[in-house]
Short mmCIF file of C-alpha atoms and ligand atoms in Angstrom, two decimals:
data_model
loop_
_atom_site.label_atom_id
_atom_site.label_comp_id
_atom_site.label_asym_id
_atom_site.label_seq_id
_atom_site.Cartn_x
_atom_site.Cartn_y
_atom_site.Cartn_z
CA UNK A 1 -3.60 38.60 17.65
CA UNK A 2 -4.54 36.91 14.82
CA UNK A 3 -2.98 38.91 11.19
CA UNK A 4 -4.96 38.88 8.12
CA UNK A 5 -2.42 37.10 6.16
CA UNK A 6 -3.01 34.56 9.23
CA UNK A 7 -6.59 34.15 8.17
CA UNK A 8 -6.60 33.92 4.37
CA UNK A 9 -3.88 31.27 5.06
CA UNK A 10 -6.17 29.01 6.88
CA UNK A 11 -9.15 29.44 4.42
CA UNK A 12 -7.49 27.64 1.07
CA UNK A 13 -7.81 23.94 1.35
CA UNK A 14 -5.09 21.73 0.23
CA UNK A 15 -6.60 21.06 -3.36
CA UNK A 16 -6.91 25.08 -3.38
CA UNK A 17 -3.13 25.66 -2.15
CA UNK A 18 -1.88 23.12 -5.01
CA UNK A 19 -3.99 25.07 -7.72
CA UNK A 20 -2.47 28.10 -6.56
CA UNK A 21 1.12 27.00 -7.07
CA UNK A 22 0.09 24.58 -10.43
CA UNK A 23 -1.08 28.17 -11.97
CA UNK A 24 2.29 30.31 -11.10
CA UNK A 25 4.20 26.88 -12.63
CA UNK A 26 2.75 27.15 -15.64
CA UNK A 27 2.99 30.78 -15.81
CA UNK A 28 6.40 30.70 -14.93
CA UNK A 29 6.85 27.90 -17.64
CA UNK A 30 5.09 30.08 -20.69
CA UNK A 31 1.96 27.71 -21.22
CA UNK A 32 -1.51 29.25 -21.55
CA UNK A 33 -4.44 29.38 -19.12
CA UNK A 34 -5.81 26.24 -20.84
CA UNK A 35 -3.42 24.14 -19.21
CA UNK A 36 -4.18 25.52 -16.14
CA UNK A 37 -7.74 24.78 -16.85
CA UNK A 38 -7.16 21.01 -17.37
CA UNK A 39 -4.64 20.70 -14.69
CA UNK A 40 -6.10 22.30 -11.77
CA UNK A 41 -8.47 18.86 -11.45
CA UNK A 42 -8.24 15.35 -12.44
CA UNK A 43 -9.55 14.16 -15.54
CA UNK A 44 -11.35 11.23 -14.22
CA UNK A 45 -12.57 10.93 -10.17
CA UNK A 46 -14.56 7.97 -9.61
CA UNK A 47 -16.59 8.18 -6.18
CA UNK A 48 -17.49 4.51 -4.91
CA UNK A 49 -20.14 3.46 -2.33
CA UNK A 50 -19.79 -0.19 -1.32
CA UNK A 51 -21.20 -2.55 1.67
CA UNK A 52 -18.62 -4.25 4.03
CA UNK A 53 -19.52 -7.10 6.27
CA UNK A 54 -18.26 -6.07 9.72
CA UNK A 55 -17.47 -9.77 12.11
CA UNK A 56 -20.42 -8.55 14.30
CA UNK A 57 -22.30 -9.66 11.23
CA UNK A 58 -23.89 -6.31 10.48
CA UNK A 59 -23.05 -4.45 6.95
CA UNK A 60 -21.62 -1.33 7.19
CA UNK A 61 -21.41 1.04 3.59
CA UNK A 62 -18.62 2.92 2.98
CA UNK A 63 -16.86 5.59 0.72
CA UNK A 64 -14.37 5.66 -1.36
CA UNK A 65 -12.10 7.83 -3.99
CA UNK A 66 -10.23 6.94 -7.39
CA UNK A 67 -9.09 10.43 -9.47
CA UNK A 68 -6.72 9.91 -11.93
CA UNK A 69 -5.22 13.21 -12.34
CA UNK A 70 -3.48 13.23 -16.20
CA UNK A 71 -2.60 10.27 -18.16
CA UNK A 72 -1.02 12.19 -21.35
CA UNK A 73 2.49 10.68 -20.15
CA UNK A 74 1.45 7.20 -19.39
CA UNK A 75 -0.99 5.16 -16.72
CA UNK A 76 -2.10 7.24 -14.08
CA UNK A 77 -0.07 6.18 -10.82
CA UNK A 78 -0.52 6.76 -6.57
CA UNK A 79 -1.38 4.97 -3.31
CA UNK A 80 -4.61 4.38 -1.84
CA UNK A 81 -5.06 5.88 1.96
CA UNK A 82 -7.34 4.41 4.45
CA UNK A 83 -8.55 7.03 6.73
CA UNK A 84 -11.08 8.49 8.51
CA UNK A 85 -10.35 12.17 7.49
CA UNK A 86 -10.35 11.01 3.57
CA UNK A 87 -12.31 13.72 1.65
CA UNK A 88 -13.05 13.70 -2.25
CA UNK A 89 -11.25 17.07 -2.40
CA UNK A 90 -7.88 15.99 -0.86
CA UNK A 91 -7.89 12.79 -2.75
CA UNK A 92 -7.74 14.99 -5.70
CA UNK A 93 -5.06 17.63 -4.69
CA UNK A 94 -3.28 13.98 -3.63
CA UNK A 95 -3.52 12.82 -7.04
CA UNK A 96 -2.43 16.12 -8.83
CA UNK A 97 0.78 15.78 -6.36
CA UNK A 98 1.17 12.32 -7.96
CA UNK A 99 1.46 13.93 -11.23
CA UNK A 100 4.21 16.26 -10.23
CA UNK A 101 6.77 13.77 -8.19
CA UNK A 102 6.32 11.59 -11.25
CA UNK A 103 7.04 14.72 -13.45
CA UNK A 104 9.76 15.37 -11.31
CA UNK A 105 11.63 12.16 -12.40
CA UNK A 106 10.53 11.63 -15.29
CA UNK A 107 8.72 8.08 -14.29
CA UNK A 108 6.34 7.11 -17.27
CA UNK A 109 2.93 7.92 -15.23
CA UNK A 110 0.56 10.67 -14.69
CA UNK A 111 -0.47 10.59 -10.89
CA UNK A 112 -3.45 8.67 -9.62
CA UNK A 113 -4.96 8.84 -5.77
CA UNK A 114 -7.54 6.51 -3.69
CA UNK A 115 -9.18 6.47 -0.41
CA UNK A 116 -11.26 5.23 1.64
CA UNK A 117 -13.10 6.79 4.38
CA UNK A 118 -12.86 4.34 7.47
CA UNK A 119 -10.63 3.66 10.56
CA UNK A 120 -8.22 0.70 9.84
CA UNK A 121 -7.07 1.56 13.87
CA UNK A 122 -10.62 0.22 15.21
CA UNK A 123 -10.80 -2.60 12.22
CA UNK A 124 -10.44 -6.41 12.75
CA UNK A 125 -7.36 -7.99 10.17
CA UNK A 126 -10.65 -9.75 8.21
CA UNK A 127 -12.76 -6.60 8.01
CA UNK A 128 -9.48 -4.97 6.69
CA UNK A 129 -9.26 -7.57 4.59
CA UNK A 130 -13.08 -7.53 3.06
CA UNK A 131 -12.97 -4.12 2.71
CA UNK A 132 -9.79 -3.65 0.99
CA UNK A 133 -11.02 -6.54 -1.63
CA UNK A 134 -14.73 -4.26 -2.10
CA UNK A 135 -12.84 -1.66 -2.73
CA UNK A 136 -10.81 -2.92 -5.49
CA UNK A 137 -14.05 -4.25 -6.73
CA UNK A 138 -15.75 -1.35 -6.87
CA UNK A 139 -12.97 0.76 -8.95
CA UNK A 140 -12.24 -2.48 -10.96
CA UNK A 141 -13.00 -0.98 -14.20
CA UNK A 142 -10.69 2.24 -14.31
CA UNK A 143 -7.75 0.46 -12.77
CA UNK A 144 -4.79 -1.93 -14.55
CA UNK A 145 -1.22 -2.62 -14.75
CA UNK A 146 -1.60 -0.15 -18.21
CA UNK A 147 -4.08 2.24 -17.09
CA UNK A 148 -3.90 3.06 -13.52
CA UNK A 149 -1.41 1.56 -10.83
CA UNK A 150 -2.79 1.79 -6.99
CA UNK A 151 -0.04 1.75 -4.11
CA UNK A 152 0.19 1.84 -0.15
CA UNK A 153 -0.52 5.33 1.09
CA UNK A 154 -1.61 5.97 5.03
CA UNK A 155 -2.75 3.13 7.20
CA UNK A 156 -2.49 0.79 4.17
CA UNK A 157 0.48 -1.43 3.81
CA UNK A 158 1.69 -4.70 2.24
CA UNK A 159 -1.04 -6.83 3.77
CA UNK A 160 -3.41 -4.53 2.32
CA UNK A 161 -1.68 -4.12 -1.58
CA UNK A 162 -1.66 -8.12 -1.49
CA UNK A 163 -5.43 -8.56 -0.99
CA UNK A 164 -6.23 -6.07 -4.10
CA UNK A 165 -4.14 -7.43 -5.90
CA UNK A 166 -5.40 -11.21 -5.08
CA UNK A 167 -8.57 -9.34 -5.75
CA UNK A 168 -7.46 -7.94 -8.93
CA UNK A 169 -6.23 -11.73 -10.62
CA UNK A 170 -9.73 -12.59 -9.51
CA UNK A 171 -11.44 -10.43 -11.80
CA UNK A 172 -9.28 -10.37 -14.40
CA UNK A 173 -8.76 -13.98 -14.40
CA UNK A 174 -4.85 -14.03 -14.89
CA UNK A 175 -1.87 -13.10 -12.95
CA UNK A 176 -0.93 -9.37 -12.84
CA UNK A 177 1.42 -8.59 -10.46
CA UNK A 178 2.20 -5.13 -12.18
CA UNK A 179 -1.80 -3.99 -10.98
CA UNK A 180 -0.59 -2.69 -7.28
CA UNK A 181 2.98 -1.55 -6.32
CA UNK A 182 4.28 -1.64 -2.09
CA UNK A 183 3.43 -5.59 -2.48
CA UNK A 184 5.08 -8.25 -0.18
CA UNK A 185 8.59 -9.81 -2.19
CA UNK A 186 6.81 -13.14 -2.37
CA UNK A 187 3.99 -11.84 -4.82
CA UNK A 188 6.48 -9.57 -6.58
CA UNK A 189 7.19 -6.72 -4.62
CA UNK A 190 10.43 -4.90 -5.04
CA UNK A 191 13.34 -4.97 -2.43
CA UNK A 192 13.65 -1.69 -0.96
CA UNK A 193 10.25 -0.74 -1.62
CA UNK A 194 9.17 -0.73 2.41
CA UNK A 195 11.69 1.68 3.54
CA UNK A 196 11.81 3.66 0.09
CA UNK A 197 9.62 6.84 1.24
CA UNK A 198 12.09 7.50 4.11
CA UNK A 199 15.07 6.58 2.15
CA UNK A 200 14.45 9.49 -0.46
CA UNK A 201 13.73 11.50 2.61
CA UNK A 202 17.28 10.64 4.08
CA UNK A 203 18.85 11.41 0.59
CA UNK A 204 16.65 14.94 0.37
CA UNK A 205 17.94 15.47 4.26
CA UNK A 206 21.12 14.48 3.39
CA UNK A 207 21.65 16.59 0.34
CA UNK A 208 19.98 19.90 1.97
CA UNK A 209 22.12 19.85 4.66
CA UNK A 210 25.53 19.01 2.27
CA UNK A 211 24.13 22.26 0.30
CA UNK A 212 23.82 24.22 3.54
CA UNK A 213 27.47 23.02 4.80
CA UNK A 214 25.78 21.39 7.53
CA UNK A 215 27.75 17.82 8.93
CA UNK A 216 24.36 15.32 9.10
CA UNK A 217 26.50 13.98 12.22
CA UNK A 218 25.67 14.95 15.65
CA UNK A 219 22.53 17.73 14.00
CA UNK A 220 20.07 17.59 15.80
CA UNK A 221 16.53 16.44 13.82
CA UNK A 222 13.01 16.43 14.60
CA UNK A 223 10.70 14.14 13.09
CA UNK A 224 6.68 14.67 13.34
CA UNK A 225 5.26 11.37 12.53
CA UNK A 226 6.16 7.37 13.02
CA UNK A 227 4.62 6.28 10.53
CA UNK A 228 6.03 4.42 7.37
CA UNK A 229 8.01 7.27 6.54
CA UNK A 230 8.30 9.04 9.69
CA UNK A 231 9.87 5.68 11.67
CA UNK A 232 11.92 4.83 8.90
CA UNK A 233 13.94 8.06 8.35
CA UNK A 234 14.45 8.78 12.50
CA UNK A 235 16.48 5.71 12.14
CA UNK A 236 18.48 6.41 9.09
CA UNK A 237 19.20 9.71 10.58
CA UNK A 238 20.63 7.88 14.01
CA UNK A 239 22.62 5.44 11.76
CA UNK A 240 23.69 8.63 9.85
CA UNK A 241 24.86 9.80 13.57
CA UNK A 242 22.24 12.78 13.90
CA UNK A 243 20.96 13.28 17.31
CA UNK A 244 16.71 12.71 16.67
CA UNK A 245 15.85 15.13 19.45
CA UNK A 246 12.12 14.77 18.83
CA UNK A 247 9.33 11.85 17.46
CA UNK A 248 5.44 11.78 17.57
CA UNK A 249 2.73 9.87 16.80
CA UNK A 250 -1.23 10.99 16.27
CA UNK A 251 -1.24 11.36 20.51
CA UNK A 252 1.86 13.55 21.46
CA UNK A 253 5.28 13.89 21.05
CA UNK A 254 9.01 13.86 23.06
CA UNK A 255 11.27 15.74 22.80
CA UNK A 256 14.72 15.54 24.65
CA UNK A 257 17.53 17.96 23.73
CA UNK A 258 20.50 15.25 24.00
CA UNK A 259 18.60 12.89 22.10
CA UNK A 260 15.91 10.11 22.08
CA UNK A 261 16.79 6.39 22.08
CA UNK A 262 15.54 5.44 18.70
CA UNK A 263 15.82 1.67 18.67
CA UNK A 264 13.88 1.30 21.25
CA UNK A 265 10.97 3.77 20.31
CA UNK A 266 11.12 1.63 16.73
CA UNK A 267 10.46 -1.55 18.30
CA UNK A 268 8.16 -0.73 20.77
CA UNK A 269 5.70 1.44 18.12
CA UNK A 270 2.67 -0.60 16.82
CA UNK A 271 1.55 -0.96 13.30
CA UNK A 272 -0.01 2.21 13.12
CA UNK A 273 3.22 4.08 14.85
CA UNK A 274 1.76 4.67 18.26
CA UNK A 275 4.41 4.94 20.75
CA UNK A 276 3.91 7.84 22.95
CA UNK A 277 0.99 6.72 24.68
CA UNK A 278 3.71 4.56 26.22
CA UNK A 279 5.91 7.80 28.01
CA UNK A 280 4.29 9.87 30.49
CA UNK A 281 6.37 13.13 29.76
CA UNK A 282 5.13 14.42 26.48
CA UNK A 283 4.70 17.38 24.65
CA UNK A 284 2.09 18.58 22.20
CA UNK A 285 2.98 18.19 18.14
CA UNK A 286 2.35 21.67 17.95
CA UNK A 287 4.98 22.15 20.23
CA UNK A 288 7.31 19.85 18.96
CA UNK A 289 7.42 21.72 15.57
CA UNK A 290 8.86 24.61 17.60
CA UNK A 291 11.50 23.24 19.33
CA UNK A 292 15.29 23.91 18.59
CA UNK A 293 16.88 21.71 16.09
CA UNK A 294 18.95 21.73 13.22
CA UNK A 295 16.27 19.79 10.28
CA UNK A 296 12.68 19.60 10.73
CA UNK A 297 10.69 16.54 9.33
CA UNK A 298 7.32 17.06 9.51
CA UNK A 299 6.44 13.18 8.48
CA UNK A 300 2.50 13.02 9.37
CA UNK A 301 -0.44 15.35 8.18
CA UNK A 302 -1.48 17.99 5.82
CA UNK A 303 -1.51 22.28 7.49
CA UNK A 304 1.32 21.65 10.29
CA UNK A 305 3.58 24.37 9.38
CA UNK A 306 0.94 27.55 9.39
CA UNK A 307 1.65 31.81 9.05
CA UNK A 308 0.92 31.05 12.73
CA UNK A 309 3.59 28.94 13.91
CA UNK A 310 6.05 29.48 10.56
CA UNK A 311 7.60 32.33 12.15
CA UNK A 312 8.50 30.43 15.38
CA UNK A 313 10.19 27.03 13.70
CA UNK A 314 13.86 27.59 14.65
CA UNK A 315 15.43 24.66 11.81
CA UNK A 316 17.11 26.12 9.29
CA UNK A 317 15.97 23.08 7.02
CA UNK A 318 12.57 21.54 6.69
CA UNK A 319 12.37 18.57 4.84
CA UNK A 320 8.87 17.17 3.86
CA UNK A 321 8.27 13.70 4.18
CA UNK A 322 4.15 14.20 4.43
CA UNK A 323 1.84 15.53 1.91
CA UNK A 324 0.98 19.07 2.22
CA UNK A 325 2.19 19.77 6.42
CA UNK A 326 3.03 23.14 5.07
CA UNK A 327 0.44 25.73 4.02
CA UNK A 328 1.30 28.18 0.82
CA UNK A 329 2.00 31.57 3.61
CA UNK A 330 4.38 29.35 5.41
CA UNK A 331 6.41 28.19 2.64
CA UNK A 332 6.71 31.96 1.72
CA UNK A 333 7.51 32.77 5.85
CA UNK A 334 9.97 30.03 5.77
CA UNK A 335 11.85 30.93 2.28
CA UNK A 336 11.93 34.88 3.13
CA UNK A 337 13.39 34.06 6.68
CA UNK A 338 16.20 31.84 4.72
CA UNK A 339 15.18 28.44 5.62
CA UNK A 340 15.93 25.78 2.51
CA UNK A 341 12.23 24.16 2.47
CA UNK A 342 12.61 21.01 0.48
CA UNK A 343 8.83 20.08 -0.75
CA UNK A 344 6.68 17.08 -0.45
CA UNK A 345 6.44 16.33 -4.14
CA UNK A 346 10.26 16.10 -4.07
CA UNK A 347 11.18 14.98 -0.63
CA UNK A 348 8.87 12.11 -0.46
CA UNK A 349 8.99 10.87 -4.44
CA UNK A 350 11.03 7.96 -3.23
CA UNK A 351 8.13 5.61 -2.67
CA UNK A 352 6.82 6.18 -5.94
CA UNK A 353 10.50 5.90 -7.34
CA UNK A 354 10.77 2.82 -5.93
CA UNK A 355 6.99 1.58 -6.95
CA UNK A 356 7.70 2.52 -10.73
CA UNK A 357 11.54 0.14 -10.22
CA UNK A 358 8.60 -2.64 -9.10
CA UNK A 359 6.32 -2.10 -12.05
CA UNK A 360 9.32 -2.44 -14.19
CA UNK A 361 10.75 -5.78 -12.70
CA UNK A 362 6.79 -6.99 -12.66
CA UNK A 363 7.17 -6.36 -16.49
CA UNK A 364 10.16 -7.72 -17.06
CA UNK A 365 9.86 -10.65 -14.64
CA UNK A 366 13.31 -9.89 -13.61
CA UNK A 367 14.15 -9.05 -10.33
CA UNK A 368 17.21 -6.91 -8.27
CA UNK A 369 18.74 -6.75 -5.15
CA UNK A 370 18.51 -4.29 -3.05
CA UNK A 371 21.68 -2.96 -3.68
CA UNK A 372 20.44 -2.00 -6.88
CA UNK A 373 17.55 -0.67 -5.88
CA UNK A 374 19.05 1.14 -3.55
CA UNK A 375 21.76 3.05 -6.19
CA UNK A 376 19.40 3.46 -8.50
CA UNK A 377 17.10 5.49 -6.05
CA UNK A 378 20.01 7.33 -5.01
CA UNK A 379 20.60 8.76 -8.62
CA UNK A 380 17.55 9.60 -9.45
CA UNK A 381 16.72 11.72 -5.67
CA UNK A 382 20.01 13.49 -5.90
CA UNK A 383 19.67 14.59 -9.59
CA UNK A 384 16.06 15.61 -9.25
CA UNK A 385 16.92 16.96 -6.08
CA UNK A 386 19.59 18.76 -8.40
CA UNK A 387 17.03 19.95 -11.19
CA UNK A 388 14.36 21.46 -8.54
CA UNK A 389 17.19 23.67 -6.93
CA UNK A 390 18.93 25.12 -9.94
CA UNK A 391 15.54 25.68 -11.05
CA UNK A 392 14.73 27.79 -8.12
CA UNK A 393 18.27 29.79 -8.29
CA UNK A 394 17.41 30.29 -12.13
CA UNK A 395 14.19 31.63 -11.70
CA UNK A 396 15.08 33.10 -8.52
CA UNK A 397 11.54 31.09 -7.07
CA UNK A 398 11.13 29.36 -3.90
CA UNK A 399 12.02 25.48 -4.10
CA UNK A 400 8.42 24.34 -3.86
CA UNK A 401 7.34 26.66 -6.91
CA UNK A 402 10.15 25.04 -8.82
CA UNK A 403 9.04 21.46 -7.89
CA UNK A 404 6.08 22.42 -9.46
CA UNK A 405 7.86 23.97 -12.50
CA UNK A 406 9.99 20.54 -13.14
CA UNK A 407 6.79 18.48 -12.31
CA UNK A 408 4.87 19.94 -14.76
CA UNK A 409 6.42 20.82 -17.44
CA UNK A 410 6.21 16.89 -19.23
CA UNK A 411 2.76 16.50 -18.60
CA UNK A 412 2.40 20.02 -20.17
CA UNK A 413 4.45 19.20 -23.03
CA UNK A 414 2.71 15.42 -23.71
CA UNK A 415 -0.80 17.17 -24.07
CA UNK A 416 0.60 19.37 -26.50
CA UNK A 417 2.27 16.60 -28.67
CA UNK A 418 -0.92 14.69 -27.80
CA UNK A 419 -2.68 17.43 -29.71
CA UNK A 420 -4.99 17.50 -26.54
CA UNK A 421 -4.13 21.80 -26.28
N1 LIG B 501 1.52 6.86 -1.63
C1 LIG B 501 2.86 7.21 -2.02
C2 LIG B 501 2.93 8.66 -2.45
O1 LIG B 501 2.13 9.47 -2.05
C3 LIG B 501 3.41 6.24 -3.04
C4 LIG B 501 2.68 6.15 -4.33
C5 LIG B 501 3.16 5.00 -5.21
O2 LIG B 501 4.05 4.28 -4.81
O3 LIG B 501 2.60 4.86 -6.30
O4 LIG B 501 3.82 9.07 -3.12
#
């Protein structure tokens, strides 16, 4: 039977959900209904049509998304995902998420977004390749290495952040490496910056569990998602000596209760992080999430954890590495039955982290190894990590209304200075 609660759950969108919890922040934080007002939606979202010349030699048109969410702190920052699902609405709950993980850490940027509605899985490299340069094109005049910083999101990588930005110099007519973060090192990308997402995972995962007195080795973890992050962060967690009990891709997922062999599903997983289709004996992702482990990662797509299947997860710590996989009635399931729930706009801040260390060296024109990189991340997860969780204790709020509370509160506090409210 399906409950009410069940039903109302379902009904707010992602964009809605983030409202919801941007509102109770600012509450919570003592600013007026104002700010709620001109946070709920980006200031600027630019909606771009553009034709693409597919190698058959027809022209296809297609859509895309640029919202820049608040620039009061600084340039408005946040990847650019190419996928088929890409709506204008998530693209701006996407961007207002930008806002808070920057807020979070105090990086100088208000959050940014992009998309593209298309299917890099049935494109040709050169198609990629055009339409990732049309793109940049067609947004040309909102974006810059001092007003609005694009990044690698879902199904865009590297490659991808090198063509813009080859794009970008184009246009511009002089070298700007700062334009795009998530570049390759040979055009100024940062060290560190690939596995970056799943490292401030591994630090969030590593920290929860530290708070929860649970040893990282031999718990047994469950990762939805190979992607960038997902792939990543199962094999930091083996290295760490955790037993990954579960993967999946878009197609299904495995589970085995002794463990999976993670090199090998890492090297045989293709760009996109398909590797089930390869196993015979798999499970749904919806049952995956219900398995029995120790830290849930739910690494792939928005609404996975619902009030339907919150009640049934049996980790006693979920750790968000995608945007949005758990809906506002689950968080409050989750919380109320004691699970520590470490959010998105915390959990997965590490790529941007990492992005605004590029931006900085691009500056600076000085570069540093990846041990560097590497520290630095690690301070600034652990003591955000540290901020969002005393914030919850002092407020007595769960730890994704608190995110929102330390995310916030800067942009807040720069429009009033700004003399904007
Ligand atoms: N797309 C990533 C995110 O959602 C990274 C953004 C960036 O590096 O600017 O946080």
């Amino acid at each position: 039977m399906t409950s009410l609660t069940a039903v109302r759950d379902r009904e707010l969108n992602v964009l809605e959900s983030a409202q919801r919890v941007v509102e109770s922040a600012l509450r919570q934080l003592g600013y007026g209904p104002e700010y709620v007002e001109l946070l709920k939606e980006p200031l600027r979202m630019l909606t771009v049509r553009f034709p693409v010349r597919m190698d058959d030699g027809s022209v296809r048109v297609f859509t895309g998304y640029r919202a820049q969410h608040n620039d009061a702190v600084g340039p408005t920052k946040g990847g650019v995902r190419f996928h088929p699902d890409v709506t204008a609405e998530e693209i701006q709950a996407l961007s207002l998420w930008m806002t808070i993980k920057c807020g979070i850490h105090g990086l100088p940027y208000g959050g940014g977004k992009g998309g593209v509605v298309c299917d890099p899985r049935t494109m040709s490299a050169a198609e990629l390749e055009r339409l990732s340069r049309a793109y940049v094109r067609a947004i040309s005049q909102i974006v810059g290495p001092t007003k609005d910083v694009p990044a690698p999101d879902v199904f865009t990588n590297a490659q991808i952040m090198a063509w813009m930005l080859d794009e970008y110099s184009h246009l511009r007519e002089f070298d700007s490496p700062s334009f795009i973060t998530g570049k390759p090192r040979a055009i100024g990308g940062s060290a560190g910056r690939e596995t970056a997402t799943a490292r401030g995972v591994a630090l969030c995962v590593e920290e929860a569990a530290r708070r929860r007195g649970l040893s990282l080795a031999g718990a047994r973890v469950i990762v939805q998602g190979f992607g960038n992050a997902g792939s990543y962060l199962a094999q930091f967690m083996h290295e760490a000596g955790a037993r990954v009990v579960g993967i999946s891709d878009a197609y299904g997922a495995l589970y085995h209760p002794d463990g999976l062999p993670v090199p090998e599903l890492l090297a045989a997983r293709d760009s996109f992080g398909t590797v089930t289709t390869r196993y015979s004996n798999t499970i749904t992702n919806a049952e995956l999430l219900e398995q029995p482990c120790d830290i849930l990662v739910p690494a792939a797509i928005e609404n996975q954890i619902t009030a339907d299947n919150a009640h049934r997860i049996q980790a006693s710590i979920v750790v968000e590495a995608a945007n949005g996989p758990t809906t506002l009635e689950a968080t409050r399931i989750l919380t109320q039955r004691g699970v520590l729930l470490v959010p998105d706009v915390l959990a997965n801040s590490g790529g941007v982290t990492v992005s605004y260390f590029e931006w900085v060296q691009n500056n600076q024109g000085l570069y540093w190894p990846e041990e560097e990189v590497a520290e630095k991340l690690r301070s600034t997860m652990l003591s955000s990590f540290d901020k969002v969780y005393r914030m919850a204790e002092e407020h007595g709020v769960d730890m994704r209304l608190a995110a929102y509370m330390v995310g916030m509160e800067r942009t807040a506090e720069a429009m009033h200075y700004r003399g904007w409210l």
